XYZ file of C-alpha atoms in Angstrom:
757
model
C -7.705 42.347 20.697
C -7.612 39.444 22.451
C -10.373 37.229 20.072
C -12.870 35.433 22.327
C -12.776 31.704 21.486
C -15.689 29.197 21.627
C -14.595 25.118 22.466
C -16.660 22.311 23.214
C -15.338 18.773 24.161
C -16.356 15.687 23.025
C -15.372 12.493 25.422
C -14.809 9.713 23.474
C -15.654 7.421 26.769
C -11.663 5.716 27.141
C -9.685 8.952 28.718
C -9.686 10.614 25.261
C -11.385 13.889 23.715
C -12.047 15.567 20.941
C -12.242 19.505 20.976
C -13.581 21.857 18.934
C -12.456 25.201 18.632
C -13.447 28.461 16.933
C -13.046 32.037 16.750
C -8.883 32.393 17.138
C -7.680 31.315 14.024
C -9.183 32.275 9.773
C -11.357 34.667 10.667
C -12.772 35.834 7.171
C -13.214 32.272 5.789
C -17.115 31.841 6.077
C -16.247 29.015 8.652
C -13.228 27.741 10.619
C -12.587 25.318 13.463
C -9.626 23.966 14.744
C -10.787 20.332 16.092
C -7.718 18.319 18.157
C -7.583 15.591 19.792
C -4.295 15.153 21.854
C -1.560 16.721 20.625
C -3.373 16.391 16.715
C -4.483 19.727 15.484
C -6.783 19.926 12.281
C -7.400 23.608 10.791
C -10.644 23.157 8.807
C -12.287 26.096 6.387
C -14.935 26.804 4.149
C -15.786 29.153 2.025
C -18.880 29.405 -0.945
C -18.809 32.076 -3.622
C -22.165 34.073 -3.352
C -22.350 34.485 -6.813
C -24.412 30.790 -8.441
C -21.646 29.079 -10.809
C -23.373 28.693 -14.357
C -23.649 24.769 -14.072
C -25.670 22.493 -13.521
C -23.823 20.688 -10.452
C -22.221 21.746 -7.322
C -18.932 22.690 -8.043
C -16.930 21.623 -4.216
C -13.741 21.126 -3.802
C -12.921 19.141 -0.566
C -9.017 19.612 0.277
C -7.204 17.798 2.583
C -3.474 18.171 2.970
C -0.809 17.695 5.652
C 1.786 19.959 6.466
C 5.271 18.182 7.356
C 6.167 20.670 9.320
C 3.460 19.374 11.960
C 5.563 16.568 12.403
C 8.594 18.181 12.075
C 9.890 16.452 8.728
C 11.213 18.502 6.024
C 9.277 17.317 2.687
C 11.113 15.219 0.298
C 12.180 16.806 -3.203
C 14.388 19.343 -4.997
C 12.564 22.300 -3.605
C 11.293 21.275 -0.308
C 8.197 22.113 0.197
C 4.560 20.224 0.030
C 2.970 19.493 -3.682
C 0.712 17.742 -5.056
C -1.395 15.530 -2.779
C -0.245 11.863 -1.466
C -2.913 8.910 -2.151
C -3.578 8.743 1.623
C -4.925 13.054 1.452
C -6.570 11.813 -1.948
C -7.967 8.666 0.093
C -9.354 10.967 3.034
C -10.506 13.742 0.494
C -12.799 11.464 -0.970
C -13.956 9.901 2.538
C -15.044 13.817 3.277
C -16.519 14.500 0.125
C -18.830 11.917 -0.051
C -20.641 12.766 3.185
C -21.015 16.171 2.467
C -21.763 16.327 -1.220
C -25.532 14.782 -0.564
C -26.411 17.479 2.166
C -26.355 20.715 -0.060
C -29.330 21.272 -1.884
C -29.210 20.110 -5.487
C -29.449 23.843 -6.923
C -27.304 25.318 -5.069
C -24.375 25.918 -7.382
C -22.026 27.557 -5.773
C -18.206 27.193 -5.974
C -17.876 26.297 -2.429
C -14.308 24.645 -1.014
C -13.809 22.818 2.025
C -9.641 22.746 2.957
C -8.806 20.661 5.795
C -5.068 20.872 7.057
C -2.594 18.845 9.683
C -1.025 21.472 11.390
C 0.354 19.485 14.300
C 0.653 15.736 14.222
C 0.500 13.056 17.182
C 1.486 9.067 16.380
C -1.153 7.949 18.800
C -3.861 9.703 16.750
C -4.847 9.594 13.185
C -5.579 12.821 11.431
C -8.482 11.117 8.846
C -10.931 9.867 11.526
C -11.134 13.806 12.389
C -11.208 15.313 9.046
C -15.239 14.632 9.076
C -15.798 16.146 11.917
C -13.850 19.616 11.003
C -15.235 19.790 7.873
C -19.334 19.479 9.455
C -18.515 22.065 12.239
C -16.815 24.394 10.260
C -19.990 24.882 7.719
C -21.922 24.717 11.405
C -20.744 28.464 12.032
C -20.911 29.365 7.806
C -24.222 30.636 6.319
C -24.090 27.679 3.793
C -27.893 26.098 2.899
C -26.562 22.757 4.567
C -29.130 20.251 5.269
C -28.083 18.609 8.980
C -24.147 18.084 10.994
C -22.804 14.827 10.131
C -19.133 13.560 11.549
C -16.844 10.521 10.568
C -15.618 8.558 12.807
C -12.921 5.024 12.849
C -14.203 1.420 14.268
C -11.754 -1.157 14.780
C -12.128 -4.414 17.188
C -9.798 -5.802 19.120
C -10.146 -8.829 21.189
C -14.125 -9.036 20.805
C -14.588 -5.344 21.793
C -15.304 -2.133 19.407
C -12.886 0.805 19.498
C -13.531 4.170 18.264
C -10.839 6.046 16.504
C -8.144 3.370 17.439
C -4.638 4.341 16.986
C -2.241 2.998 14.581
C -0.628 0.460 16.506
C -4.535 -0.779 18.010
C -5.160 -1.211 14.015
C -2.574 -3.719 13.654
C -4.055 -5.905 16.595
C -7.905 -4.788 14.983
C -9.491 -7.359 12.580
C -11.690 -4.435 11.400
C -10.957 -0.889 9.529
C -13.423 1.123 9.148
C -14.744 4.620 8.451
C -18.478 5.419 9.085
C -19.849 8.950 7.971
C -23.282 9.812 9.311
C -26.165 12.158 10.744
C -27.665 11.849 13.850
C -30.686 10.230 11.995
C -28.727 8.351 9.002
C -25.645 6.349 7.972
C -24.629 7.972 4.652
C -20.980 6.418 4.036
C -18.957 3.070 5.088
C -15.675 2.410 3.782
C -13.062 0.041 4.926
C -11.748 -3.501 5.080
C -12.356 -6.699 8.078
C -10.452 -10.382 7.898
C -13.360 -12.277 6.912
C -16.166 -10.949 8.923
C -19.827 -11.972 8.687
C -22.513 -9.993 7.467
C -24.224 -9.052 10.798
C -20.462 -8.292 12.522
C -20.044 -5.591 9.966
C -23.658 -4.207 10.969
C -22.781 -3.999 14.406
C -20.072 -2.092 14.007
C -21.582 0.573 11.993
C -24.305 0.975 14.714
C -21.195 1.038 17.422
C -19.544 4.107 15.009
C -22.870 5.980 14.277
C -24.014 5.836 18.388
C -19.836 7.607 18.587
C -21.046 9.966 15.986
C -23.784 11.120 17.518
C -22.429 12.583 19.924
C -20.358 14.142 18.167
C -22.942 16.055 15.774
C -24.331 17.417 19.222
C -21.575 18.759 20.210
C -21.679 20.581 16.588
C -24.943 21.956 17.241
C -24.058 23.571 20.716
C -20.884 24.790 19.426
C -23.233 26.419 16.413
C -25.573 28.126 19.011
C -22.415 29.510 21.382
C -21.268 31.118 18.565
C -23.886 32.550 17.381
C -25.679 30.518 14.172
C -26.064 32.452 10.570
C -28.937 33.144 9.406
C -28.847 30.714 5.850
C -28.020 32.615 3.014
C -30.207 33.763 -0.085
C -28.974 32.369 -3.563
C -30.549 32.252 -6.895
C -32.971 28.737 -6.632
C -33.138 26.951 -9.951
C -36.694 27.646 -11.338
C -39.678 24.873 -11.058
C -43.022 24.609 -12.870
C -44.991 22.119 -11.455
C -47.340 21.800 -14.579
C -44.484 21.303 -17.060
C -42.809 18.281 -15.013
C -46.073 16.905 -15.156
C -47.017 17.598 -18.872
C -43.385 16.142 -19.218
C -44.162 12.920 -16.890
C -46.809 11.698 -18.872
C -45.352 12.626 -21.948
C -42.419 10.170 -20.900
C -43.158 7.679 -18.571
C -44.998 4.950 -20.111
C -42.302 4.989 -23.159
C -39.579 5.139 -20.628
C -41.514 2.004 -18.838
C -41.930 -0.054 -21.855
C -38.347 0.107 -23.262
C -37.150 -0.262 -19.480
C -39.005 -3.770 -19.090
C -37.437 -4.541 -22.587
C -34.592 -5.164 -21.709
C -31.630 -4.196 -24.275
C -28.267 -3.625 -24.248
C -26.767 -0.571 -22.853
C -26.562 1.402 -26.458
C -29.377 0.350 -27.731
C -31.452 1.305 -24.707
C -29.356 4.766 -24.481
C -30.568 5.679 -27.418
C -33.985 4.794 -27.523
C -34.322 7.010 -24.143
C -32.299 9.692 -26.343
C -35.090 9.559 -29.029
C -38.038 9.995 -26.436
C -36.282 12.773 -25.486
C -35.555 14.566 -28.112
C -39.167 14.127 -29.531
C -40.832 15.854 -25.836
C -38.451 18.715 -26.828
C -39.808 18.615 -30.304
C -43.434 18.930 -29.009
C -42.604 22.711 -27.866
C -41.966 25.177 -29.914
C -38.909 27.558 -30.072
C -40.205 30.470 -27.886
C -41.330 27.464 -25.508
C -37.457 26.119 -25.845
C -36.081 29.497 -25.287
C -38.317 30.021 -22.302
C -37.480 26.812 -20.310
C -35.863 24.393 -22.359
C -32.671 23.335 -19.479
C -36.167 22.056 -17.406
C -37.232 19.875 -20.364
C -34.234 17.883 -19.499
C -34.281 18.213 -15.363
C -37.979 17.005 -15.717
C -37.182 13.948 -18.013
C -34.970 12.723 -16.056
C -36.698 12.960 -13.237
C -39.644 11.214 -15.484
C -37.043 8.501 -16.535
C -35.340 7.525 -12.837
C -39.353 7.380 -11.530
C -40.197 4.714 -14.229
C -36.939 2.501 -14.588
C -37.654 2.597 -10.099
C -41.453 1.614 -10.662
C -40.529 -1.545 -12.701
C -38.456 -2.887 -10.442
C -40.671 -2.592 -7.255
C -43.486 -3.403 -8.998
C -42.294 -6.271 -11.006
C -38.441 -7.051 -10.194
C -37.424 -6.154 -13.502
C -34.716 -4.235 -13.851
C -32.816 -2.353 -17.686
C -31.475 -5.275 -18.800
C -33.919 -8.015 -18.287
C -32.737 -9.316 -15.001
C -34.053 -10.532 -12.220
C -32.652 -8.588 -9.342
C -30.315 -11.228 -7.288
C -29.416 -12.312 -11.236
C -25.337 -11.580 -12.179
C -24.861 -11.241 -15.655
C -22.698 -13.582 -17.730
C -19.126 -14.165 -16.763
C -15.911 -15.484 -19.295
C -12.414 -15.477 -17.548
C -9.171 -16.138 -18.661
C -6.096 -16.755 -16.896
C -2.240 -16.221 -19.011
C -3.849 -14.244 -21.407
C -0.724 -11.829 -21.728
C 2.514 -13.935 -22.992
C 5.272 -12.045 -20.855
C 3.962 -10.628 -17.699
C 4.574 -12.649 -14.261
C 0.992 -13.004 -13.964
C -2.321 -11.960 -16.441
C -6.030 -12.614 -15.830
C -9.353 -11.146 -17.905
C -12.542 -10.799 -15.921
C -15.807 -10.152 -18.195
C -18.706 -9.293 -16.727
C -21.545 -8.093 -18.997
C -20.508 -5.040 -20.598
C -17.921 -4.793 -17.705
C -14.153 -6.007 -18.622
C -10.228 -5.638 -16.464
C -7.562 -6.909 -17.517
C -5.159 -8.040 -14.506
C -1.255 -7.781 -14.622
C 1.026 -9.207 -11.792
C 4.407 -7.702 -11.435
C 6.835 -9.918 -8.808
C 10.393 -8.066 -7.311
C 12.616 -7.587 -4.123
C 11.968 -5.317 -1.397
C 13.563 -2.315 -3.677
C 10.258 -2.230 -5.511
C 8.220 -1.857 -2.292
C 5.786 1.385 -2.660
C 7.468 4.211 -0.301
C 4.606 6.294 1.698
C 6.351 9.264 2.639
C 3.463 11.443 4.692
C 3.813 13.452 8.319
C 1.224 10.978 9.800
C 2.978 7.835 8.118
C 6.276 6.524 6.958
C 6.362 3.346 5.562
C 5.973 0.504 2.616
C 4.067 -1.535 1.032
C 4.887 -5.413 -0.366
C 1.685 -4.994 -1.796
C 0.199 -2.626 -3.712
C -2.509 -2.417 -6.776
C -2.986 0.409 -9.377
C -6.208 0.755 -11.127
C -6.160 2.732 -14.655
C -10.196 4.172 -16.209
C -9.038 5.030 -19.724
C -11.850 7.043 -21.201
C -12.299 4.418 -24.191
C -13.731 1.691 -21.537
C -17.125 3.690 -21.707
C -16.927 4.381 -25.536
C -15.609 8.286 -24.885
C -12.907 11.002 -26.081
C -11.739 13.396 -23.442
C -8.629 14.644 -21.856
C -6.449 12.216 -19.569
C -4.985 14.743 -16.948
C -3.343 11.897 -14.641
C -4.574 9.622 -12.106
C -7.602 10.839 -11.028
C -8.958 10.789 -7.295
C -11.423 7.976 -8.514
C -8.851 5.690 -9.689
C -7.079 6.443 -6.937
C -10.214 5.424 -4.773
C -11.459 2.485 -6.918
C -7.727 1.070 -6.861
C -6.925 1.792 -3.141
C -10.513 -0.592 -2.544
C -9.030 -3.425 -4.511
C -6.293 -2.947 -2.921
C -7.708 -3.993 1.075
C -9.680 -6.551 -0.811
C -6.961 -8.587 -1.841
C -4.026 -7.725 0.376
C -5.180 -9.791 3.739
C -4.592 -13.294 1.571
C -1.466 -12.274 0.474
C 0.635 -14.187 3.514
C 2.997 -12.309 5.252
C 5.983 -15.343 4.394
C 5.234 -14.201 0.677
C 9.251 -13.144 -0.321
C 8.252 -11.131 -3.362
C 6.866 -7.311 -3.577
C 4.213 -7.925 -5.662
C 2.286 -4.967 -8.114
C -0.922 -5.738 -9.363
C -1.917 -3.197 -12.060
C -5.741 -3.344 -13.450
C -7.004 -1.840 -17.100
C -10.402 -1.739 -17.397
C -11.190 -1.797 -21.057
C -15.090 -1.811 -20.581
C -17.362 -0.647 -18.026
C -20.897 -0.781 -17.272
C -21.073 -1.763 -13.806
C -18.451 -1.897 -11.360
C -14.880 -1.852 -12.736
C -13.474 -2.258 -9.067
C -14.920 -5.259 -8.508
C -14.078 -6.578 -11.374
C -11.027 -5.600 -10.703
C -10.923 -7.874 -7.244
C -11.947 -10.336 -9.460
C -9.480 -9.758 -12.136
C -6.593 -9.572 -9.267
C -7.388 -12.937 -7.517
C -6.519 -15.013 -11.089
C -4.022 -12.705 -11.742
C -1.694 -13.425 -8.103
C -2.736 -16.967 -8.820
C -1.593 -17.506 -12.123
C 1.892 -15.709 -10.671
C 2.567 -18.147 -8.303
C 1.805 -16.042 -5.476
C -0.115 -18.488 -2.510
C -3.009 -16.803 -2.144
C -4.550 -17.750 1.078
C -7.860 -17.873 -0.262
C -9.482 -16.527 -3.511
C -11.427 -13.181 -3.349
C -14.709 -11.955 -5.257
C -16.420 -8.914 -4.935
C -19.607 -7.531 -6.521
C -21.583 -4.248 -6.623
C -25.084 -3.944 -4.686
C -28.098 -1.611 -5.404
C -30.922 -0.594 -3.463
C -34.388 0.676 -4.313
C -36.440 2.107 -1.249
C -40.244 3.228 -1.074
C -40.592 4.849 2.307
C -44.064 5.440 1.897
C -45.700 1.721 0.434
C -42.290 0.290 2.487
C -41.457 -2.070 -0.277
C -37.826 -2.340 -1.358
C -35.249 -4.429 -3.810
C -31.744 -5.430 -3.720
C -30.006 -5.265 -7.111
C -26.988 -7.770 -7.513
C -24.532 -6.740 -9.811
C -25.304 -3.428 -10.575
C -25.488 -1.318 -14.353
C -23.554 1.821 -14.645
C -27.734 3.196 -15.028
C -29.039 1.853 -11.686
C -25.967 3.069 -9.968
C -27.274 6.715 -10.033
C -30.652 5.763 -9.795
C -30.753 3.774 -6.466
C -30.656 4.630 -2.825
C -27.812 2.887 -1.899
C -25.019 1.441 -3.873
C -22.399 -0.678 -2.530
C -19.382 -2.733 -3.133
C -18.401 -5.731 -1.609
C -15.507 -8.266 -1.508
C -14.357 -11.176 0.347
C -13.514 -15.224 -0.055
C -16.273 -17.857 1.106
C -15.569 -17.432 4.770
C -16.497 -13.561 5.345
C -15.979 -9.863 4.061
C -12.262 -8.323 3.343
C -13.802 -5.060 2.412
C -16.356 -2.583 1.700
C -17.328 0.857 0.525
C -21.353 2.412 1.010
C -23.348 5.178 -0.488
C -26.330 5.260 1.431
C -28.532 7.907 -0.204
C -31.811 6.909 1.241
C -32.247 8.375 5.207
C -32.962 6.441 7.788
C -32.300 2.734 6.071
C -33.135 0.445 8.797
C -30.514 -2.478 9.343
C -32.490 -5.006 8.686
C -32.086 -3.715 5.227
C -29.236 -3.682 5.618
C -28.511 -6.892 6.934
C -30.793 -8.283 4.528
C -28.960 -6.418 1.065
C -25.233 -7.512 2.757
C -26.836 -11.316 2.634
C -28.154 -10.888 -0.618
C -24.304 -9.139 -1.768
C -22.895 -12.949 0.185
C -24.572 -15.511 -2.422
C -23.717 -12.859 -4.970
C -19.948 -13.094 -4.418
C -20.377 -16.777 -3.803
C -21.600 -17.336 -7.321
C -18.713 -15.340 -8.681
C -16.414 -16.897 -7.080
C -17.441 -20.312 -8.275
C -16.540 -18.614 -11.521
C -12.912 -17.588 -11.015
C -12.434 -21.233 -9.210
C -13.928 -22.640 -11.905
C -10.739 -20.935 -14.361
C -8.150 -21.421 -11.841
C -8.442 -23.771 -9.025
C -5.550 -23.096 -6.797
C -2.370 -20.572 -7.177
C 0.206 -22.283 -9.665
C 2.506 -24.307 -7.960
C 5.627 -22.288 -9.514
C 6.176 -19.155 -10.729
C 6.558 -18.746 -14.399
C 10.233 -19.710 -16.413
C 10.430 -15.704 -17.241
C 9.593 -14.894 -14.285
C 11.948 -14.208 -10.919
C 12.430 -16.804 -8.992
C 13.228 -15.732 -5.457
C 15.291 -16.992 -2.029
C 15.512 -15.419 0.852
C 18.436 -15.935 3.058
C 19.365 -14.586 6.560
C 22.890 -13.858 7.665
C 24.462 -12.690 10.607
C 25.316 -9.122 10.625
C 29.004 -9.231 10.966
C 28.841 -10.834 7.191
C 27.507 -7.912 5.575
C 29.591 -6.192 5.000
C 32.006 -8.743 3.088
C 29.273 -9.977 0.705
C 29.178 -6.053 -0.236
C 32.853 -5.219 -0.776
C 33.908 -2.237 -0.599
C 31.754 0.444 -2.498
C 29.911 -2.452 -3.613
C 32.333 -4.108 -5.337
C 31.742 -7.458 -4.242
C 27.841 -7.630 -4.786
C 27.887 -5.927 -8.060
C 30.534 -8.204 -10.049
C 28.324 -10.748 -7.899
C 24.744 -9.764 -10.089
C 26.501 -9.563 -13.177
C 28.086 -12.628 -13.223
C 24.673 -14.212 -11.598
C 22.445 -12.448 -13.682
C 20.930 -12.026 -10.699
C 19.278 -9.011 -8.442
C 20.793 -8.773 -4.589
C 19.222 -6.613 -2.111
C 20.282 -7.000 1.520
C 18.485 -5.558 4.545
C 18.969 -5.237 8.232
C 16.470 -6.920 10.296
C 15.554 -3.828 12.385
C 15.152 -5.890 15.646
C 18.049 -8.727 15.387
C 19.872 -6.513 12.941
C 20.437 -9.486 10.846
C 21.205 -9.597 7.155
C 18.515 -10.486 5.134
C 19.316 -11.410 1.627
C 17.205 -11.419 -1.340
C 18.169 -13.182 -4.568
C 15.917 -12.404 -7.747
C 16.525 -13.992 -10.596
C 14.747 -16.145 -13.674
C 18.061 -18.581 -14.354
C 18.493 -20.950 -11.165
C 21.944 -21.456 -11.750
C 22.702 -17.950 -11.315
C 20.819 -17.497 -8.017
C 22.474 -21.641 -6.592
C 25.661 -19.600 -7.568
C 25.044 -16.386 -5.470
C 24.125 -19.105 -2.747
C 27.037 -20.862 -3.060
C 29.039 -17.305 -2.430
C 26.724 -16.951 0.918
C 27.557 -20.602 1.799
C 31.006 -19.833 1.413
C 30.532 -16.103 3.114
C 29.564 -18.036 5.951
C 31.633 -21.600 5.870
C 33.609 -21.712 9.492
C 35.920 -24.633 9.881
C 35.962 -26.510 13.107
C 38.954 -26.870 15.329
C 40.356 -30.893 14.978
C 38.292 -31.448 11.147
C 38.999 -32.521 8.289
C 38.156 -31.014 5.211
C 38.757 -31.280 1.229
C 41.188 -28.164 -0.719
C 42.012 -27.183 -3.499
C 45.468 -25.722 -4.382
C 44.668 -22.676 -6.178
C 47.958 -20.588 -5.615
C 51.760 -21.682 -5.182
C 53.827 -19.360 -3.321
C 58.095 -19.758 -2.580
C 56.836 -20.239 1.586
C 53.817 -22.202 0.907
C 50.752 -22.599 -0.962
C 47.122 -20.869 -1.031
C 44.089 -23.280 -1.110
C 40.794 -23.187 -1.536
C 37.957 -25.184 0.687
C 36.110 -27.149 -1.787
C 32.824 -26.908 0.533
C 33.239 -23.088 0.039
C 34.324 -21.926 -2.735
C 36.232 -18.410 -2.318
C 36.524 -19.076 1.232
C 40.914 -20.273 1.076
C 43.889 -20.216 3.648
C 47.184 -20.513 3.670
C 49.084 -24.296 3.594
C 52.510 -23.440 5.061
C 55.498 -25.269 3.356
C 56.020 -26.638 6.781
C 52.905 -28.254 7.190
C 52.780 -30.070 3.476
C 55.014 -33.274 4.888
C 56.978 -34.226 7.296
C 59.828 -34.546 5.160
C 61.655 -31.396 5.378
C 60.661 -29.053 1.919
C 62.413 -27.792 -0.266
C 60.116 -26.516 -2.743
C 56.500 -26.615 -2.931
C 55.963 -28.598 -6.013
C 58.034 -31.190 -4.535
C 54.915 -31.517 -2.390
C 51.790 -30.443 -4.163
C 50.807 -28.592 -7.704
C 48.207 -26.416 -8.522
C 44.931 -27.687 -9.118
C 46.104 -30.903 -6.392
C 42.760 -32.079 -4.605
C 43.424 -33.187 -0.741
C 42.512 -33.506 2.930
C 44.382 -31.214 5.608
C 43.092 -30.211 9.276
C 42.052 -27.399 10.836
C 43.759 -26.215 14.152
C 42.303 -23.048 14.250
C 44.406 -19.282 14.676
C 47.898 -19.968 15.105
C 48.601 -18.076 18.346
C 52.270 -16.891 17.342
C 51.170 -15.841 13.665
C 47.744 -14.890 14.636
C 46.255 -16.923 11.380
C 44.312 -19.573 10.566
C 46.439 -22.904 10.490
C 45.987 -25.997 8.558
C 48.067 -28.955 7.809
C 48.449 -32.037 5.537
C 50.873 -33.679 6.964
C 48.661 -34.192 9.913
C 46.899 -36.676 7.948
C 49.422 -38.746 7.258
C 51.392 -41.416 8.975
C 54.674 -40.174 10.264
C 57.701 -41.708 8.353
C 60.051 -44.612 9.663
C 62.284 -43.379 11.413
C 61.646 -39.521 11.389
C 63.608 -37.732 13.705
C 61.752 -34.014 14.737
C 64.051 -31.354 14.447
C 65.312 -30.432 17.507
C 63.370 -27.054 18.924
C 65.091 -23.619 18.480
C 67.606 -22.682 21.583
C 65.778 -19.421 22.724
C 68.054 -19.019 26.072
C 71.379 -17.814 23.331
C 72.831 -14.402 24.612
C 74.387 -11.579 22.720
C 77.893 -13.444 22.117
C 76.056 -16.442 20.015
C 74.632 -14.190 17.752
C 71.429 -15.086 18.668
C 68.713 -12.567 17.962
C 66.296 -13.833 20.701
C 69.421 -12.607 23.784
C 67.916 -9.167 22.931
C 66.942 -7.370 25.622
C 64.960 -3.690 26.182
C 68.180 -1.873 26.204
C 70.514 -3.146 23.807
C 68.710 -5.258 21.315
C 70.575 -4.226 18.150
C 73.622 -3.831 20.092
C 75.556 -6.924 18.155
C 75.004 -5.009 14.632
C 76.910 -2.028 17.080
C 74.755 0.522 15.513
C 72.587 1.587 18.654
C 74.986 3.619 20.055
C 75.348 5.045 16.916
C 73.980 8.606 18.024
C 76.377 8.830 21.470
C 79.621 9.123 18.505
C 77.398 11.850 16.945
C 77.510 15.820 17.924
C 73.957 17.048 18.851
C 72.881 18.458 15.314
C 72.082 21.945 17.211
C 75.989 21.509 17.391
C 76.323 20.981 14.024
C 74.242 23.621 13.032
C 76.655 26.091 14.738
C 79.675 24.379 12.833
């Protein structure tokens, strides 16, 4: 049976389109769509169990995978199949998850899986920009309880003009690379990097993307209506008891308010809140707790959240006693670790990050091998968040998605400030040692100082800050919180992280939880974030004002030389012999790359000993040394032969040539040692390549005065014929007649005759 296909087309306004199709593939899933732009095709399927899970959260899994077959390639590795997700895929999963999760009901706890797969790749389409659209469209075709359609779009700016879903090539020219997730009514998520733009410019970019998202949301509604909108499934909702909620609120609110107003430290405050909660539980009988014990905790946290929010909105105070725009105390230190190439500690309140920098050659670049992108990163940052940083003991199961996301945010914040001419591959690693607030922003600050400590010539230092927002739609009150605590991250209406220099924003990450947030509030929040960033930046500059002039004594020095393509082989040597011996002798690392455009050799020399680096440079100079015809050069005798001496140019050690015995002196020389000896240094004149011998010719005698009475030997008589016994009279037919050998076969019987005999 031919399936009935339903399709909607979205016009991007510049000749490009995005189509959403359903009805052909994966029909046993609860919802499935194929989203296509150009030759790029994403298949998204969604499934949610009909039975609620025994947990108090939504067990949602968003999985994004790029199939290598989509770009006509084989996956790497021994087994030649896709394995664990790459960092790029994990980042796309996080972008989609952050927008979808808030739109499910808070009491919906069924196991839910969203799977997005790149099935066909197009070089001019970046698939991650359509992943959110695909996920939402598939959910619209299901019976899931889901608030409203959403979509995501990438926005760039080229020559002052905004572009929706730019190509990877266009992004190279863009000063903005932002992903925005939104519904038709509200912006919900923003993440990206920028080239030091202003807060107003960032808000304009978000507005532009939101207009495009509205069109994409409308297309999803039309597709669902054409397909046949399903009735929303029924599920076992959480039990509610308004009387119990009011009772717990009355018991908890004032006590929580008082503790929150006291401005205590994290552990003291947490213990006090736990005591209130336990006292409330103790006020109920065992029978009552058995009946609705789980609801007590839920309603207590509601009351706690309400009290803390009211304290901030009414009195401008926060949990630790700060004002809304106040930054916690900061202390910093650089050069803490003696053996690293660069290190720094950044501590802000109860959050601490220790960053290290390692310098290397292009061989240490981070290789990216995805179906949608192949390349390498010469600057990259890794972020580690061990459980002890929050006073917990839990299993460590590899790098988490959160660690990948936070590390990527910090990397994007800093990478634009690493100059293009930096010769090193630079790896920054952030170890989060304490966390109560944004450890990713602490990573940015520690990373800035560690890079400067390592001698990396940052264009400008970068700082970062985490902000929060508490708002009351009924009264119109709102409070923007600078440098939020971990608790404030959960109870606020927006949490956003902004990084930048003194001149503008370099990266951001926002999750907006309140509907219809005005752009006026957003810009005000960003401006308050700027003040906080500048305050933190001052602390960084007080610690280290500018990058160190030189790398540390134990850190490798990097020298880059460009050599013509024809000399690459000579430097490498047969089987790599020359370069391997050179590295061993000089204790350096030598990497040779070929420029893809000019095809010149790019030689990277990395070493801690300047003498070793100089020795490699001397070797390269000797390879590149080319004497000019008619020039005079100092040489040294390095080998004695019967017919001359092998001499080495002093300007190019290792570059040697033959000085023939006939060019030693004007007088006839019987023995080479009569004129020169091993180790002698003198000048020779260079004559270029001798047309007769096809070898380079140098002469010592050409620089000496002719002796008095010197008579040149007569030139050889080339007219001699065979009767004179000369060799030069040979003709083509009888060149060996003088020796009586070339007619010998005439006297022999044919070989066949001998066999017959």
